[in-house]
Amino acid sequence: MYNTIKEKLAMCQAVIGGTIDTPDPEIYCAMASSGFDYLWIEMQHSTLTYQEVARMIWAGKDCPALPFIRVPDATEGDIQKAVDCGALGVAVPMVVDPEKARNAVKFASYPPRGVRSLGGGQWIGLYGEDYRRTANENIMVVAMIESPTGVENAEEIASIEGVDVVFTAATDLYSFSVVGQGDPEYEALVD
């Protein structure tokens, strides 16, 4: 196991992450060495390319924070590129139904659990020759719940094998429900 986030969560320990949306490898390395457990590379709401992200992850390969990527969507192309770059966590936005979460797991996982192709990527240089055998146990899928419909389906989404975290996206949950933090209706959605 080289995904220390999975280990910490299994032991009910807190994990702290940061978000980065600049392509500068030096800034990435500074953040990845500043005490975070993981860095969330923002690709949904940024202009970052997979080439830039691959450079950032490679530059930070010896830093303690693990690389996570919030992909633009749960497509095979986006998720395949993210894990080929070396992401150990894939955050999938706008998960409103179990099918989207199942697709994320399927595209992030090698057979028999998924359909990820072996292809290229820098993962061998990052995690070693045994990566193919260990990837399914180390890569995390984070389902982001951002709407009342997602909340209605959260229990089923969380029960999908391979979904490691269900994450409440507070700002979008407000946007889609039109009730804010502190409002009893909003807090019930989060609960």
mmCIF file of C-alpha atoms in Angstrom:
data_model
loop_
_atom_site.group_PDB
_atom_site.id
_atom_site.type_symbol
_atom_site.label_atom_id
_atom_site.label_comp_id
_atom_site.label_asym_id
_atom_site.label_seq_id
_atom_site.Cartn_x
_atom_site.Cartn_y
_atom_site.Cartn_z
ATOM 1 C CA MET A 1 0.000 0.000 0.000
ATOM 2 C CA TYR A 2 1.548 3.303 -1.051
ATOM 3 C CA ASN A 3 -1.630 5.359 -0.804
ATOM 4 C CA THR A 4 -1.222 6.674 2.726
ATOM 5 C CA ILE A 5 -4.604 8.441 2.500
ATOM 6 C CA LYS A 6 -6.373 5.093 2.221
ATOM 7 C CA GLU A 7 -4.423 3.816 5.211
ATOM 8 C CA LYS A 8 -5.234 6.878 7.316
ATOM 9 C CA LEU A 9 -8.936 6.762 6.463
ATOM 10 C CA ALA A 10 -9.063 3.039 7.288
ATOM 11 C CA MET A 11 -7.711 3.931 10.755
ATOM 12 C CA CYS A 12 -10.251 6.801 11.107
ATOM 13 C CA GLN A 13 -7.465 9.390 11.036
ATOM 14 C CA ALA A 14 -7.943 12.877 9.634
ATOM 15 C CA VAL A 15 -6.448 13.786 6.278
ATOM 16 C CA ILE A 16 -5.732 17.331 5.140
ATOM 17 C CA GLY A 17 -5.557 18.381 1.511
ATOM 18 C CA GLY A 18 -4.864 21.451 -0.530
ATOM 19 C CA THR A 19 -6.061 22.539 -3.951
ATOM 20 C CA ILE A 20 -3.813 23.726 -6.741
ATOM 21 C CA ASP A 21 -4.767 25.155 -10.121
ATOM 22 C CA THR A 22 -1.503 26.641 -11.339
ATOM 23 C CA PRO A 23 0.803 24.630 -13.643
ATOM 24 C CA ASP A 24 4.035 25.753 -11.961
ATOM 25 C CA PRO A 25 5.918 22.630 -10.756
ATOM 26 C CA GLU A 26 7.810 24.685 -8.168
ATOM 27 C CA ILE A 27 4.578 25.869 -6.565
ATOM 28 C CA TYR A 28 3.253 22.306 -6.698
ATOM 29 C CA CYS A 29 6.381 21.000 -4.937
ATOM 30 C CA ALA A 30 6.246 23.761 -2.321
ATOM 31 C CA MET A 31 2.634 22.883 -1.509
ATOM 32 C CA ALA A 32 3.318 19.130 -1.644
ATOM 33 C CA SER A 33 6.066 19.594 0.964
ATOM 34 C CA SER A 34 4.142 21.905 3.292
ATOM 35 C CA GLY A 35 2.304 19.377 5.442
ATOM 36 C CA PHE A 36 -0.669 18.357 3.292
ATOM 37 C CA ASP A 37 -1.534 14.675 2.985
ATOM 38 C CA TYR A 38 -2.666 15.173 -0.597
ATOM 39 C CA LEU A 39 -2.937 17.869 -3.242
ATOM 40 C CA TRP A 40 -6.122 18.161 -5.250
ATOM 41 C CA ILE A 41 -5.122 19.234 -8.743
ATOM 42 C CA GLU A 42 -8.046 21.201 -10.113
ATOM 43 C CA MET A 43 -8.891 20.267 -13.715
ATOM 44 C CA GLN A 44 -12.653 20.795 -13.677
ATOM 45 C CA HIS A 45 -12.492 24.554 -13.130
ATOM 46 C CA SER A 46 -9.076 25.390 -14.572
ATOM 47 C CA THR A 47 -7.243 25.476 -17.874
ATOM 48 C CA LEU A 48 -4.663 22.913 -16.758
ATOM 49 C CA THR A 49 -3.756 20.320 -19.368
ATOM 50 C CA TYR A 50 -2.818 16.718 -18.691
ATOM 51 C CA GLN A 51 0.692 17.463 -19.951
ATOM 52 C CA GLU A 52 1.071 20.214 -17.339
ATOM 53 C CA VAL A 53 -0.386 18.005 -14.637
ATOM 54 C CA ALA A 54 1.958 15.140 -15.533
ATOM 55 C CA ARG A 55 4.913 17.536 -15.173
ATOM 56 C CA MET A 56 3.647 18.697 -11.781
ATOM 57 C CA ILE A 57 3.192 15.160 -10.457
ATOM 58 C CA TRP A 58 6.603 14.073 -11.745
ATOM 59 C CA ALA A 59 8.266 17.113 -10.150
ATOM 60 C CA GLY A 60 6.635 16.234 -6.826
ATOM 61 C CA LYS A 61 7.291 12.502 -6.921
ATOM 62 C CA ASP A 62 9.449 12.612 -3.783
ATOM 63 C CA CYS A 63 7.185 15.018 -1.901
ATOM 64 C CA PRO A 64 5.005 13.701 0.927
ATOM 65 C CA ALA A 65 1.611 14.914 -0.388
ATOM 66 C CA LEU A 66 -0.083 12.436 -2.711
ATOM 67 C CA PRO A 67 -1.448 13.600 -6.081
ATOM 68 C CA PHE A 68 -5.226 13.672 -6.537
ATOM 69 C CA ILE A 69 -6.921 15.089 -9.628
ATOM 70 C CA ARG A 70 -10.432 16.480 -9.887
ATOM 71 C CA VAL A 71 -11.202 15.459 -13.455
ATOM 72 C CA PRO A 72 -13.583 17.444 -15.670
ATOM 73 C CA ASP A 73 -16.003 14.490 -15.853
ATOM 74 C CA ALA A 74 -16.289 10.725 -15.393
ATOM 75 C CA THR A 75 -15.257 9.949 -18.952
ATOM 76 C CA GLU A 76 -12.886 7.167 -19.854
ATOM 77 C CA GLY A 77 -10.459 9.632 -21.442
ATOM 78 C CA ASP A 78 -10.318 12.011 -18.475
ATOM 79 C CA ILE A 79 -9.950 9.300 -15.861
ATOM 80 C CA GLN A 80 -7.470 7.225 -17.887
ATOM 81 C CA LYS A 81 -5.229 10.265 -18.398
ATOM 82 C CA ALA A 82 -5.442 11.204 -14.718
ATOM 83 C CA VAL A 83 -4.325 7.795 -13.471
ATOM 84 C CA ASP A 84 -1.702 7.476 -16.225
ATOM 85 C CA CYS A 85 -0.257 10.803 -14.990
ATOM 86 C CA GLY A 86 0.105 9.181 -11.581
ATOM 87 C CA ALA A 87 -2.963 10.372 -9.671
ATOM 88 C CA LEU A 88 -3.669 8.205 -6.642
ATOM 89 C CA GLY A 89 -7.048 9.848 -6.207
ATOM 90 C CA VAL A 90 -9.623 10.775 -8.825
ATOM 91 C CA ALA A 91 -12.312 13.197 -7.712
ATOM 92 C CA VAL A 92 -15.381 13.017 -9.929
ATOM 93 C CA PRO A 93 -17.614 16.099 -9.949
ATOM 94 C CA MET A 94 -21.395 16.243 -10.238
ATOM 95 C CA VAL A 95 -22.160 12.658 -9.255
ATOM 96 C CA VAL A 96 -25.938 12.533 -9.219
ATOM 97 C CA ASP A 97 -26.540 8.869 -9.896
ATOM 98 C CA PRO A 98 -24.854 5.537 -9.193
ATOM 99 C CA GLU A 99 -24.071 4.977 -12.870
ATOM 100 C CA LYS A 100 -21.627 7.885 -12.976
ATOM 101 C CA ALA A 101 -19.848 6.543 -9.885
ATOM 102 C CA ARG A 102 -19.717 3.022 -11.376
ATOM 103 C CA ASN A 103 -18.185 4.454 -14.557
ATOM 104 C CA ALA A 104 -15.542 6.291 -12.544
ATOM 105 C CA VAL A 105 -14.537 3.086 -10.762
ATOM 106 C CA LYS A 106 -14.609 1.140 -14.024
ATOM 107 C CA PHE A 107 -12.353 3.617 -15.862
ATOM 108 C CA ALA A 108 -9.914 4.030 -12.936
ATOM 109 C CA SER A 109 -9.495 0.269 -12.382
ATOM 110 C CA TYR A 110 -7.686 -2.465 -14.232
ATOM 111 C CA PRO A 111 -9.509 -5.729 -15.029
ATOM 112 C CA PRO A 112 -11.175 -7.629 -13.554
ATOM 113 C CA ARG A 113 -12.803 -4.751 -11.612
ATOM 114 C CA GLY A 114 -12.587 -2.232 -14.437
ATOM 115 C CA VAL A 115 -11.684 -1.600 -18.043
ATOM 116 C CA ARG A 116 -8.566 0.558 -17.670
ATOM 117 C CA SER A 117 -6.121 -0.272 -20.440
ATOM 118 C CA LEU A 118 -2.468 -0.818 -19.631
ATOM 119 C CA GLY A 119 -1.071 1.768 -22.047
ATOM 120 C CA GLY A 120 1.725 4.150 -21.205
ATOM 121 C CA GLY A 121 2.120 6.725 -18.542
ATOM 122 C CA GLN A 122 4.636 7.719 -15.942
ATOM 123 C CA TRP A 123 3.205 5.506 -13.208
ATOM 124 C CA ILE A 124 6.043 2.938 -13.350
ATOM 125 C CA GLY A 125 8.572 5.680 -12.654
ATOM 126 C CA LEU A 126 6.455 6.933 -9.780
ATOM 127 C CA TYR A 127 5.294 3.724 -8.112
ATOM 128 C CA GLY A 128 7.477 0.890 -9.476
ATOM 129 C CA GLU A 129 7.237 -2.207 -11.627
ATOM 130 C CA ASP A 130 4.529 -3.714 -9.403
ATOM 131 C CA TYR A 131 2.122 -0.859 -10.142
ATOM 132 C CA ARG A 132 -0.260 -2.859 -12.378
ATOM 133 C CA ARG A 133 -0.822 -5.441 -9.655
ATOM 134 C CA THR A 134 -1.318 -2.866 -6.890
ATOM 135 C CA ALA A 135 -3.113 0.025 -8.610
ATOM 136 C CA ASN A 136 -6.694 -1.097 -7.919
ATOM 137 C CA GLU A 137 -5.990 -1.178 -4.182
ATOM 138 C CA ASN A 138 -4.206 2.185 -4.167
ATOM 139 C CA ILE A 139 -6.187 4.454 -6.491
ATOM 140 C CA MET A 140 -9.090 6.178 -4.758
ATOM 141 C CA VAL A 141 -12.339 7.281 -6.355
ATOM 142 C CA VAL A 142 -13.993 10.298 -4.741
ATOM 143 C CA ALA A 143 -17.648 10.884 -5.692
ATOM 144 C CA MET A 144 -18.585 14.543 -5.325
ATOM 145 C CA ILE A 145 -22.195 15.091 -4.287
ATOM 146 C CA GLU A 146 -23.247 18.576 -5.384
ATOM 147 C CA SER A 147 -27.025 18.518 -5.777
ATOM 148 C CA PRO A 148 -30.180 17.387 -3.966
ATOM 149 C CA THR A 149 -30.521 14.542 -6.489
ATOM 150 C CA GLY A 150 -27.015 13.408 -5.596
ATOM 151 C CA VAL A 151 -27.950 13.563 -1.925
ATOM 152 C CA GLU A 152 -30.995 11.339 -2.596
ATOM 153 C CA ASN A 153 -28.697 8.769 -4.220
ATOM 154 C CA ALA A 154 -25.713 9.180 -1.858
ATOM 155 C CA GLU A 155 -26.253 5.958 0.078
ATOM 156 C CA GLU A 156 -26.363 3.867 -3.105
ATOM 157 C CA ILE A 157 -23.357 5.759 -4.527
ATOM 158 C CA ALA A 158 -21.378 5.153 -1.326
ATOM 159 C CA SER A 159 -22.154 1.428 -1.426
ATOM 160 C CA ILE A 160 -20.499 0.910 -4.834
ATOM 161 C CA GLU A 161 -17.345 -1.182 -4.546
ATOM 162 C CA GLY A 162 -14.411 1.027 -5.446
ATOM 163 C CA VAL A 163 -15.982 4.320 -4.349
ATOM 164 C CA ASP A 164 -13.716 5.273 -1.460
ATOM 165 C CA VAL A 165 -15.071 8.685 -0.467
ATOM 166 C CA VAL A 166 -18.348 10.548 -0.860
ATOM 167 C CA PHE A 167 -17.569 14.248 -0.695
ATOM 168 C CA THR A 168 -20.084 17.026 -0.066
ATOM 169 C CA ALA A 169 -19.319 19.945 -2.377
ATOM 170 C CA ALA A 170 -20.709 22.704 -0.162
ATOM 171 C CA THR A 171 -20.760 25.579 -2.643
ATOM 172 C CA ASP A 172 -22.506 23.682 -5.417
ATOM 173 C CA LEU A 173 -24.885 22.032 -2.976
ATOM 174 C CA TYR A 174 -25.926 25.563 -2.013
ATOM 175 C CA SER A 175 -26.168 26.582 -5.671
ATOM 176 C CA PHE A 176 -28.402 23.661 -6.626
ATOM 177 C CA SER A 177 -30.537 23.679 -3.494
ATOM 178 C CA VAL A 178 -30.678 27.457 -2.976
ATOM 179 C CA VAL A 179 -30.366 27.065 0.784
ATOM 180 C CA GLY A 180 -27.141 28.069 2.515
ATOM 181 C CA GLN A 181 -24.924 26.752 5.244
ATOM 182 C CA GLY A 182 -26.590 27.042 8.618
ATOM 183 C CA ASP A 183 -30.074 26.707 7.164
ATOM 184 C CA PRO A 184 -31.698 23.563 8.642
ATOM 185 C CA GLU A 185 -32.689 22.334 5.154
ATOM 186 C CA TYR A 186 -29.109 22.681 3.910
ATOM 187 C CA GLU A 187 -27.651 21.003 6.989
ATOM 188 C CA ALA A 188 -30.108 18.120 6.536
ATOM 189 C CA LEU A 189 -28.811 17.669 2.970
ATOM 190 C CA VAL A 190 -25.220 17.532 4.242
ATOM 191 C CA ASP A 191 -26.140 15.111 7.045
#
